[in-house]
Coordinates of C-alpha atoms in Angstrom, one line a residue:
Chain A
M1 CA 34.9 -4.8 -20.7
T2 CA 32.1 -2.4 -20.8
E3 CA 31.4 -2.9 -17.0
P4 CA 30.9 0.3 -15.4
T5 CA 33.5 1.5 -13.0
P6 CA 32.1 1.3 -9.7
S7 CA 32.0 4.6 -7.8
P8 CA 34.5 5.1 -4.9
D9 CA 33.1 4.5 -1.4
P10 CA 32.5 8.1 -0.1
I11 CA 33.7 7.3 3.3
L12 CA 36.9 5.7 2.0
R13 CA 37.5 8.8 -0.1
G14 CA 36.8 11.0 2.7
Q15 CA 39.2 9.2 4.8
L16 CA 42.0 9.2 2.1
L17 CA 41.5 12.9 1.7
H18 CA 41.7 13.3 5.3
L19 CA 45.0 11.3 5.5
L20 CA 46.5 13.3 2.3
E21 CA 45.7 16.4 4.2
A22 CA 47.5 15.1 7.3
V23 CA 50.4 14.2 5.4
E24 CA 50.6 17.6 3.6
A25 CA 50.2 19.6 6.6
S26 CA 52.6 17.6 8.7
G27 CA 55.0 17.8 5.7
R28 CA 54.7 21.7 5.7
A29 CA 55.1 21.8 9.6
V30 CA 58.6 20.1 9.4
L31 CA 59.9 23.2 7.9
P32 CA 61.6 25.3 10.7
R33 CA 59.5 28.4 11.5
Q34 CA 58.7 30.8 14.1
D35 CA 57.2 29.1 17.1
G36 CA 53.9 30.6 17.0
E37 CA 53.6 30.4 13.2
L38 CA 54.3 26.6 13.1
L39 CA 51.8 26.1 16.2
L40 CA 49.1 27.9 14.5
L41 CA 49.7 25.9 11.3
V42 CA 49.1 22.8 13.2
V43 CA 45.9 23.7 15.0
E44 CA 44.4 25.0 11.7
A45 CA 45.2 21.7 10.2
A46 CA 44.0 19.7 12.8
A47 CA 40.7 21.6 13.1
R48 CA 40.2 21.3 9.2
I49 CA 41.1 17.7 9.2
F50 CA 38.8 16.6 12.0
G51 CA 36.1 18.9 11.0
A52 CA 36.2 20.4 14.5
A53 CA 35.0 23.8 15.7
A54 CA 38.1 24.5 17.4
A55 CA 41.3 23.3 18.2
S56 CA 44.4 24.2 20.5
I57 CA 47.8 23.3 21.5
A58 CA 49.2 23.6 25.2
L59 CA 53.0 23.1 25.6
V60 CA 54.9 21.9 28.8
D61 CA 56.9 24.5 30.3
E62 CA 60.6 24.1 30.9
A63 CA 60.1 23.1 34.3
G64 CA 57.5 20.6 33.6
Q65 CA 55.1 22.1 36.1
Y66 CA 52.5 23.7 33.8
L67 CA 50.7 23.6 30.5
E68 CA 50.5 26.7 28.7
F69 CA 47.8 27.3 26.0
R70 CA 50.0 28.9 23.3
V71 CA 47.8 28.8 20.2
S72 CA 44.0 28.2 19.7
Y73 CA 42.1 28.3 16.5
G74 CA 38.1 28.6 16.2
A75 CA 35.5 29.4 19.0
G76 CA 36.8 30.7 22.2
N77 CA 40.2 31.3 21.0
E78 CA 41.2 34.6 22.5
S79 CA 40.7 34.0 25.9
L80 CA 42.3 30.6 26.1
V81 CA 45.8 31.7 24.7
G82 CA 48.3 32.5 27.6
M83 CA 46.3 30.4 30.2
R84 CA 48.3 28.3 32.4
I85 CA 47.0 25.1 34.2
P86 CA 49.1 22.8 36.4
I87 CA 50.4 19.8 34.7
N88 CA 48.2 17.4 36.5
Q89 CA 44.9 19.0 36.2
G90 CA 41.9 18.5 33.9
I91 CA 41.6 16.4 30.7
A92 CA 44.7 18.0 29.1
G93 CA 46.9 17.4 32.4
Y94 CA 45.9 13.7 32.4
V95 CA 46.9 13.3 28.8
A96 CA 50.0 15.3 29.5
I97 CA 50.7 13.1 32.5
T98 CA 49.8 9.7 31.1
G99 CA 50.7 10.3 27.5
Q100 CA 47.5 8.7 26.5
P101 CA 45.0 10.2 24.2
L102 CA 41.4 10.4 25.7
A103 CA 38.2 11.3 24.0
V104 CA 35.4 13.0 26.1
S105 CA 31.9 14.1 25.1
N106 CA 29.0 15.7 26.7
V107 CA 30.9 16.9 29.8
R108 CA 28.3 17.7 32.4
T109 CA 29.2 19.4 35.8
D110 CA 27.1 19.2 38.9
P111 CA 26.2 22.7 39.7
R112 CA 26.6 21.8 43.5
F113 CA 30.4 21.6 42.7
S114 CA 32.6 24.3 41.7
K115 CA 33.2 25.5 38.0
D116 CA 35.8 24.0 36.1
F117 CA 38.6 25.3 34.0
A118 CA 36.7 25.3 30.6
Q119 CA 34.0 27.7 31.7
S120 CA 36.4 30.2 32.7
T121 CA 37.5 30.5 29.1
G122 CA 33.9 31.5 28.1
Y123 CA 33.6 28.4 25.7
V124 CA 32.2 25.1 27.3
P125 CA 32.9 22.4 24.5
Q126 CA 30.7 19.4 24.2
S127 CA 33.4 17.2 23.1
I128 CA 37.1 16.9 23.4
L129 CA 39.6 14.7 21.8
A130 CA 42.9 15.3 23.6
M131 CA 46.1 13.7 22.3
P132 CA 49.7 13.9 23.7
L133 CA 52.5 15.5 21.8
I134 CA 55.3 13.0 22.3
S135 CA 58.7 13.6 21.2
G136 CA 61.3 10.9 21.6
E137 CA 59.8 9.6 25.2
R138 CA 58.8 13.0 26.4
V139 CA 55.5 14.7 26.5
I140 CA 56.1 17.9 25.1
G141 CA 52.3 19.2 25.1
V142 CA 48.9 18.3 24.6
M143 CA 46.8 19.1 21.3
E144 CA 43.0 19.3 21.7
V145 CA 40.3 19.4 19.2
L146 CA 37.0 20.3 20.3
D147 CA 33.4 19.7 18.9
K148 CA 33.4 17.8 16.1
I149 CA 31.0 19.4 13.6
S150 CA 30.1 16.3 11.2
A151 CA 29.2 14.0 14.3
P152 CA 28.2 14.2 17.8
S153 CA 31.5 13.0 19.2
F154 CA 34.8 11.7 18.5
G155 CA 35.2 8.1 17.9
M156 CA 38.3 5.7 17.9
Q157 CA 39.2 6.2 14.2
D158 CA 39.7 10.1 15.0
M159 CA 41.8 9.2 18.0
E160 CA 43.9 6.9 15.9
L161 CA 44.1 9.3 13.3
L162 CA 44.8 12.4 15.3
G163 CA 47.5 10.2 17.0
I164 CA 49.5 9.9 13.6
F165 CA 49.1 13.6 13.2
A166 CA 50.2 14.5 16.6
R167 CA 53.2 12.4 16.2
Q168 CA 54.1 14.4 13.1
A169 CA 53.2 17.6 14.9
A170 CA 55.2 17.0 17.9
I171 CA 58.4 16.2 15.9
A172 CA 58.0 19.5 14.1
I173 CA 57.3 21.6 17.3
H174 CA 60.1 19.8 19.3
Q175 CA 62.6 20.6 16.6
A176 CA 61.5 24.3 16.4
Q177 CA 61.9 24.6 20.1
Q178 CA 65.5 23.3 19.9
V179 CA 66.4 25.4 17.2
S180 CA 65.2 28.3 19.1
R181 CA 66.8 27.4 22.3
L182 CA 70.1 26.8 20.5
D183 CA 69.8 30.0 18.7
A184 CA 69.4 31.8 22.2
A185 CA 72.2 30.2 23.5
F186 CA 74.5 31.2 20.6
L187 CA 73.1 34.8 20.9
R188 CA 73.7 34.7 25.0
E189 CA 77.3 33.7 24.1
L190 CA 77.8 36.3 21.6
R191 CA 76.3 39.0 23.9
Q192 CA 78.8 37.7 26.8
L193 CA 81.7 38.3 24.2
A194 CA 80.4 41.6 23.2
G195 CA 79.7 42.7 26.7
Q196 CA 83.6 42.4 27.4
H197 CA 84.3 45.1 24.6
D198 CA 82.8 48.5 23.6
D199 CA 79.1 48.2 24.0
A200 CA 77.3 46.0 21.9
G201 CA 79.5 46.9 18.8
L202 CA 80.5 43.5 18.1
L203 CA 77.3 41.9 18.6
K204 CA 75.8 44.5 16.3
D205 CA 78.3 43.9 13.7
L206 CA 77.8 40.1 13.8
L207 CA 74.2 40.2 13.5
D208 CA 74.5 42.7 10.5
G209 CA 76.8 40.3 9.0
L210 CA 74.2 37.6 9.5
A211 CA 71.7 39.5 7.7
Q212 CA 73.8 40.4 4.8
T213 CA 74.4 38.1 1.9
G214 CA 77.3 38.1 -0.3
N215 CA 79.1 39.5 2.6
G216 CA 81.9 37.1 3.8
E217 CA 81.4 37.4 7.4
G218 CA 77.9 36.9 7.0
E219 CA 78.3 33.6 4.9
Q220 CA 80.7 32.5 7.6
L221 CA 77.9 33.1 10.2
K222 CA 75.3 31.4 8.4
A223 CA 77.5 28.4 8.1
V224 CA 78.0 28.5 12.0
A225 CA 74.1 28.6 11.9
D226 CA 74.0 25.6 9.6
V227 CA 76.4 23.6 12.0
F228 CA 74.0 24.5 14.8
Y229 CA 71.0 23.1 12.9
A230 CA 72.8 19.9 12.1
L231 CA 73.7 19.5 15.7
N232 CA 70.1 20.0 16.6
L233 CA 69.2 17.1 14.6
L234 CA 71.5 14.8 16.8
G235 CA 70.7 13.6 20.4
E236 CA 70.8 15.5 23.6
A237 CA 74.6 14.4 24.3
E238 CA 75.7 16.1 21.0
Q239 CA 73.8 19.0 21.9
R240 CA 75.4 19.3 25.3
A241 CA 78.7 18.8 23.7
C242 CA 78.0 21.8 21.6
F243 CA 77.2 23.9 24.4
E244 CA 80.4 22.9 26.2
V245 CA 82.5 23.7 23.2
L246 CA 80.9 26.9 22.9
S247 CA 81.4 27.7 26.5
A248 CA 84.9 26.7 26.2
F249 CA 85.4 28.7 23.4
A250 CA 83.9 31.8 25.1
R251 CA 86.1 31.2 28.2
Y252 CA 89.2 31.1 25.9
A253 CA 88.3 34.3 24.0
K254 CA 87.9 36.1 27.3
R255 CA 91.4 35.4 28.1
T256 CA 92.7 36.7 24.8
P257 CA 91.1 40.0 24.2
A258 CA 93.7 41.2 21.8
D259 CA 92.7 38.5 19.2
I260 CA 89.0 39.3 19.7
R261 CA 89.7 43.1 18.9
G262 CA 91.7 41.8 15.8
M263 CA 88.3 40.5 14.5
E264 CA 86.6 43.9 15.0
Chain B
M1 CA 43.0 -1.2 3.0
A2 CA 42.8 2.5 4.1
E3 CA 39.9 1.5 6.6
E4 CA 42.0 -1.3 7.9
T5 CA 45.0 1.2 8.6
L6 CA 42.5 3.6 10.5
R7 CA 41.2 1.0 12.8
P8 CA 43.1 1.1 16.3
A9 CA 44.7 -2.2 17.0
W10 CA 43.5 -2.3 20.6
S11 CA 39.7 -2.6 19.6
S12 CA 40.0 -4.5 16.4
Q13 CA 40.3 -7.7 18.1
F14 CA 36.5 -7.3 19.4
D15 CA 35.1 -6.5 16.2
P16 CA 32.2 -9.2 15.7
E17 CA 33.6 -10.0 12.4
V18 CA 37.0 -11.2 13.5
L19 CA 36.1 -12.3 17.2
P20 CA 36.4 -16.1 17.3
R21 CA 33.1 -17.8 18.6
L22 CA 34.6 -20.4 21.3
A23 CA 33.1 -23.3 23.2
T24 CA 34.1 -24.7 26.5
S25 CA 33.1 -28.3 27.6
G26 CA 32.8 -30.3 30.9
P27 CA 32.1 -28.4 34.2
V28 CA 33.6 -25.0 32.9
G29 CA 30.9 -25.0 30.0
E30 CA 28.3 -25.1 32.8
I31 CA 29.6 -21.8 34.3
T32 CA 27.0 -19.2 33.9
P33 CA 26.7 -15.5 34.9
E34 CA 24.0 -16.4 37.3
W35 CA 26.3 -18.9 39.1
A36 CA 29.4 -16.7 38.8
W37 CA 28.0 -13.2 40.2
G38 CA 24.2 -13.6 40.6
G39 CA 23.1 -12.0 43.7
S40 CA 26.5 -10.6 44.6
T41 CA 26.9 -7.1 45.4
G42 CA 30.7 -7.2 46.0
K43 CA 30.5 -7.3 49.5
G44 CA 33.6 -7.5 51.6
V45 CA 36.0 -7.3 48.6
R46 CA 38.7 -4.5 48.8
V47 CA 39.3 -2.9 45.5
A48 CA 42.3 -0.4 44.7
V49 CA 42.1 2.2 42.0
V50 CA 45.6 2.9 41.1
D51 CA 45.0 6.1 39.1
S52 CA 44.7 10.1 39.3
G53 CA 42.8 9.9 42.7
V54 CA 39.1 9.7 43.4
E55 CA 36.6 12.4 44.2
A56 CA 35.5 10.8 47.2
A57 CA 32.5 13.0 47.9
H58 CA 31.1 12.4 44.3
P59 CA 27.4 11.9 44.5
A60 CA 27.8 8.7 42.1
L61 CA 30.1 6.9 44.6
D62 CA 27.7 6.7 47.7
G63 CA 30.5 6.9 50.3
C64 CA 32.0 3.7 49.1
I65 CA 35.5 5.1 49.1
R66 CA 37.3 3.7 52.4
G67 CA 40.6 5.6 52.1
G68 CA 43.3 6.6 50.0
V69 CA 47.3 7.1 49.4
A70 CA 49.1 9.2 47.0
F71 CA 52.7 8.7 45.7
E72 CA 54.6 11.6 44.6
Y73 CA 58.1 11.9 42.7
D74 CA 60.8 12.9 45.2
E75 CA 64.2 13.2 43.9
S76 CA 65.8 13.4 47.4
L77 CA 64.8 9.9 48.3
E78 CA 66.5 6.8 47.3
S79 CA 63.4 5.3 46.3
R80 CA 62.5 8.5 44.2
V81 CA 58.9 8.1 45.5
R82 CA 57.1 9.7 48.5
L83 CA 54.0 8.2 50.3
E84 CA 51.6 10.6 51.3
A85 CA 48.1 10.4 53.0
D86 CA 45.1 11.4 50.7
D87 CA 42.2 10.8 52.9
P88 CA 39.6 11.9 52.1
P89 CA 41.1 11.3 48.5
V90 CA 41.0 14.1 45.9
D91 CA 41.1 13.8 42.0
L92 CA 42.8 16.2 39.8
T93 CA 41.8 14.9 36.6
G94 CA 38.5 12.9 36.8
H95 CA 40.0 9.9 35.4
G96 CA 40.3 8.0 38.5
T97 CA 36.6 9.0 39.7
A98 CA 35.4 7.6 36.5
C99 CA 37.0 4.3 37.1
A100 CA 35.7 4.1 40.8
G101 CA 32.4 5.1 39.6
I102 CA 32.1 2.2 36.9
I103 CA 33.4 -0.4 39.7
H104 CA 30.8 0.9 42.2
S105 CA 27.8 0.8 39.6
I106 CA 28.6 -2.9 39.2
A107 CA 29.7 -3.9 42.7
P108 CA 28.1 -1.6 44.9
E109 CA 29.2 -3.0 48.1
A110 CA 32.9 -3.4 47.1
E111 CA 35.4 -1.2 49.3
I112 CA 37.3 1.0 47.1
Y113 CA 40.5 2.7 48.0
S114 CA 42.4 5.3 45.9
V115 CA 46.0 5.0 45.1
R116 CA 47.0 8.1 43.6
V117 CA 50.0 7.6 41.3
L118 CA 49.6 10.3 38.7
G119 CA 51.5 13.2 40.6
R120 CA 52.3 16.8 40.1
E121 CA 55.0 16.4 37.5
L122 CA 56.2 14.4 34.3
R123 CA 59.0 12.8 35.9
G124 CA 59.1 9.4 37.7
K125 CA 55.7 8.3 36.5
A126 CA 56.6 4.8 36.2
L127 CA 58.1 4.8 39.8
Q128 CA 55.2 6.3 41.2
F129 CA 52.9 3.7 39.4
A130 CA 55.1 0.8 40.8
A131 CA 55.0 2.0 44.2
G132 CA 51.2 2.4 44.1
L133 CA 50.9 -1.3 42.9
R134 CA 53.2 -2.3 45.8
W135 CA 51.1 -0.4 48.1
A136 CA 48.1 -2.5 47.1
L137 CA 49.9 -5.8 47.3
D138 CA 51.0 -4.8 50.8
H139 CA 47.8 -3.6 51.9
G140 CA 45.4 -6.6 51.4
M141 CA 43.7 -5.6 48.1
Q142 CA 42.0 -8.3 46.3
V143 CA 41.3 -6.4 43.0
V144 CA 43.6 -3.8 41.5
N145 CA 42.0 -1.6 38.7
L146 CA 45.1 -0.4 36.5
S147 CA 43.8 2.0 33.9
L148 CA 47.1 3.0 33.2
S149 CA 50.2 1.6 31.8
T150 CA 54.0 2.4 31.0
S151 CA 55.3 1.8 27.5
K152 CA 59.0 2.2 28.9
E153 CA 60.8 -1.2 28.2
E154 CA 63.3 -0.2 31.2
Y155 CA 60.2 -1.0 33.6
Y156 CA 59.4 -4.5 31.9
G157 CA 61.2 -6.5 34.8
L158 CA 59.8 -4.4 37.6
F159 CA 56.1 -4.6 36.6
H160 CA 56.5 -8.3 35.7
K161 CA 57.8 -9.0 39.1
L162 CA 55.0 -7.3 40.8
A163 CA 52.4 -8.9 38.5
D164 CA 53.9 -12.4 39.1
E165 CA 53.6 -11.7 42.7
A166 CA 50.3 -10.5 42.8
Y167 CA 49.4 -13.8 41.0
F168 CA 50.6 -15.9 43.6
M169 CA 49.1 -13.5 46.4
N170 CA 45.9 -14.3 44.7
V171 CA 45.4 -10.5 43.8
L172 CA 43.7 -9.8 40.6
L173 CA 45.4 -7.2 38.5
V174 CA 42.9 -5.8 35.8
S175 CA 45.0 -3.8 33.4
A176 CA 43.8 -1.6 30.4
A177 CA 45.9 -1.6 27.3
N178 CA 47.1 1.7 26.0
N179 CA 45.0 3.7 23.7
Y180 CA 47.6 3.7 21.2
P181 CA 48.7 0.6 19.6
V182 CA 52.1 0.1 21.4
A183 CA 53.3 -2.6 23.8
S184 CA 52.1 -1.5 27.4
Y185 CA 52.9 -3.0 30.7
P186 CA 51.6 -4.5 32.7
S187 CA 48.5 -5.3 30.2
L188 CA 50.9 -7.4 28.1
Y189 CA 51.7 -10.1 30.8
S190 CA 49.5 -13.2 30.9
S191 CA 49.2 -13.2 34.5
V192 CA 47.0 -10.0 34.7
I193 CA 43.5 -9.7 33.0
S194 CA 44.1 -7.3 30.3
V195 CA 41.1 -5.3 28.9
A196 CA 40.4 -3.1 25.9
A197 CA 37.3 -1.3 24.7
S198 CA 34.5 -3.2 22.8
D199 CA 31.2 -2.1 21.4
G200 CA 28.2 -2.1 23.4
G201 CA 26.6 -0.6 26.5
D202 CA 25.5 -3.3 28.6
P203 CA 28.0 -3.4 31.6
F204 CA 27.9 -7.3 32.1
T205 CA 28.4 -8.0 28.3
Y206 CA 32.0 -8.3 27.7
F207 CA 34.0 -10.5 25.2
Y208 CA 37.0 -13.1 25.4
N209 CA 39.9 -13.1 23.0
P210 CA 42.3 -16.0 23.2
A211 CA 45.0 -14.2 21.2
P212 CA 47.5 -11.5 22.4
P213 CA 47.6 -8.7 23.1
V214 CA 44.3 -8.2 24.9
E215 CA 42.2 -11.0 26.4
F216 CA 38.7 -9.1 27.3
G217 CA 36.9 -6.6 25.4
A218 CA 34.5 -4.6 27.6
P219 CA 32.5 -1.4 27.3
G220 CA 34.8 1.7 26.8
I221 CA 33.3 3.7 23.9
D222 CA 31.0 6.5 24.9
V223 CA 30.6 5.3 28.3
D224 CA 28.7 7.5 30.7
V225 CA 30.9 8.1 33.6
A226 CA 31.5 10.0 36.9
W227 CA 33.6 12.9 36.2
L228 CA 35.0 15.9 38.2
N229 CA 33.2 18.3 40.5
G230 CA 30.3 15.8 41.1
G231 CA 29.8 15.9 37.0
R232 CA 29.4 13.2 34.6
S233 CA 30.6 12.9 31.2
Q234 CA 30.6 10.6 28.1
I235 CA 34.2 9.0 27.5
T236 CA 36.1 6.8 25.3
G237 CA 39.2 4.8 26.0
N238 CA 40.5 1.3 27.2
S239 CA 40.7 3.0 30.8
F240 CA 37.0 2.6 31.1
A241 CA 36.8 -1.0 29.7
A242 CA 39.0 -2.1 32.6
P243 CA 37.0 -1.0 35.6
H244 CA 34.0 -3.0 34.2
I245 CA 35.9 -6.3 34.4
A246 CA 37.3 -5.4 37.8
G247 CA 33.9 -4.7 39.0
I248 CA 32.6 -8.1 37.8
T249 CA 35.9 -9.8 39.3
A250 CA 34.9 -8.1 42.6
L251 CA 31.2 -9.7 42.2
I252 CA 32.9 -13.2 41.6
L253 CA 35.4 -13.0 44.4
S254 CA 32.8 -11.8 46.8
K255 CA 30.5 -14.9 46.1
Y256 CA 33.9 -17.4 45.8
P257 CA 36.7 -15.9 47.9
E258 CA 38.6 -18.8 47.5
L259 CA 39.2 -18.7 43.8
T260 CA 42.8 -18.2 42.6
P261 CA 43.5 -15.6 39.6
F262 CA 43.6 -18.3 36.9
Q263 CA 40.2 -19.7 38.1
V264 CA 38.8 -16.4 38.1
K265 CA 39.9 -15.8 34.6
T266 CA 38.3 -19.1 33.7
V267 CA 35.1 -17.9 35.2
L268 CA 35.2 -14.7 33.3
M269 CA 36.1 -16.6 30.0
A270 CA 33.2 -19.1 30.5
C271 CA 30.9 -16.1 31.0
A272 CA 32.0 -14.1 27.9
R273 CA 29.4 -13.3 25.4
N274 CA 31.2 -15.0 22.6
V275 CA 31.9 -18.2 24.7
A276 CA 29.3 -20.7 24.5
Q277 CA 28.9 -24.5 26.0
A278 CA 30.0 -27.0 23.6
G279 CA 27.2 -28.7 21.8
A280 CA 24.6 -26.1 23.3

């Protein structure tokens, strides 16, 4: 056959490239990392994939009352981070409350009415595509990509594509949050134990042990951390059980100080 | 293949390439938009917008908002939901104002009531939503715009019961499909008028699709809508397709108040752009 190979459809090629980038970025995001680092990775990837001038992530606080902007990439990024808005306000609030994505372009406020939130960040976007970050059935935050560079507004294909990406990102973020919450609970229990005895000596020893490799104690603690991580992969009931066991152990340990001293 | 996976399920039904061309015969085939809603303003029809509230003073609404209530989640109550007055109604997100604005632009003399069910927190949303719908049924609303839905299976029965009740009370529920291709209630029930976004900007041009999950396609892509603080914006979502059909439904009911939900649906179908009179 001497038929020339047809050149691939440039739109299709672009879409495939975007999909591959999305898969690659989501895969990298699944690695447990420091919370902030992970979020930054996700928004950078989102901005790149969707050709957006800026992107941000706001997470729902533990009480479910506020959305707090945690990371931002691109235009207007400094002033946005740290801002909190009530969970039910604005475009991000709507998306958080309903769990539905929304694409808005060309927002024009009537000057007779008060200024809205975007203007207080010093950067007023022309177009916004906001997606809920959903883990299980819970909305944990909202990801927004702002001002698509290659087109005047976000279309439906972008809504669908960002949906796929947002689902992956939400899983990674939720997992990182759970790991850090379990870490915090573990340290809190350890501190309580340490507080019973001479200053924070026990805690320091334990943490030093954790940092060292090849040390028997450190290995043991790392194994404990692995158990915590494995528990985190299970459901909420299992995690509650984990807390209860840990608390029971702490209560038991308080009653037998001699045994604890033996560990020192 | 790749292009196929990128297309959202909710609008693909109304792609001109896949949308069937249908024909109706007999008296149904003779129904025209002129007969159905020509000369109607929606006068005397009460329309509830169950949503995030409505900015009653928005210049695009010309004072068409007749009242409002809000439902908040309250764990201390057995019903978990507390009714509050919201008069004049407010809107915290802009979404409900957009829906009310679309309905008003189509049916300028319809009486619109705001039923705010998107409350202050994430918990109990489906219960607030159900309570808002219940309120609309109990307060003489004839058309209820539902540009929201729940995907939780546990509420399937509750919303199905409410939708059936509405049907037999001659209350038209116009329900937007979720923007994600997931099951969403009440949009999936056959007793409601389900709507998704289709292409096109003419507010009176819509499409009928006989196969589930969504029956009607109306403008919902880059629609110019009323937004917060007296503003406007261009916006995309199935949420904005539903109020187009709700507005047209109000026009039809204003002209023919005796029509039942299945008759209204028949009239809507007969006037859809892709439905022609047999043999015409």
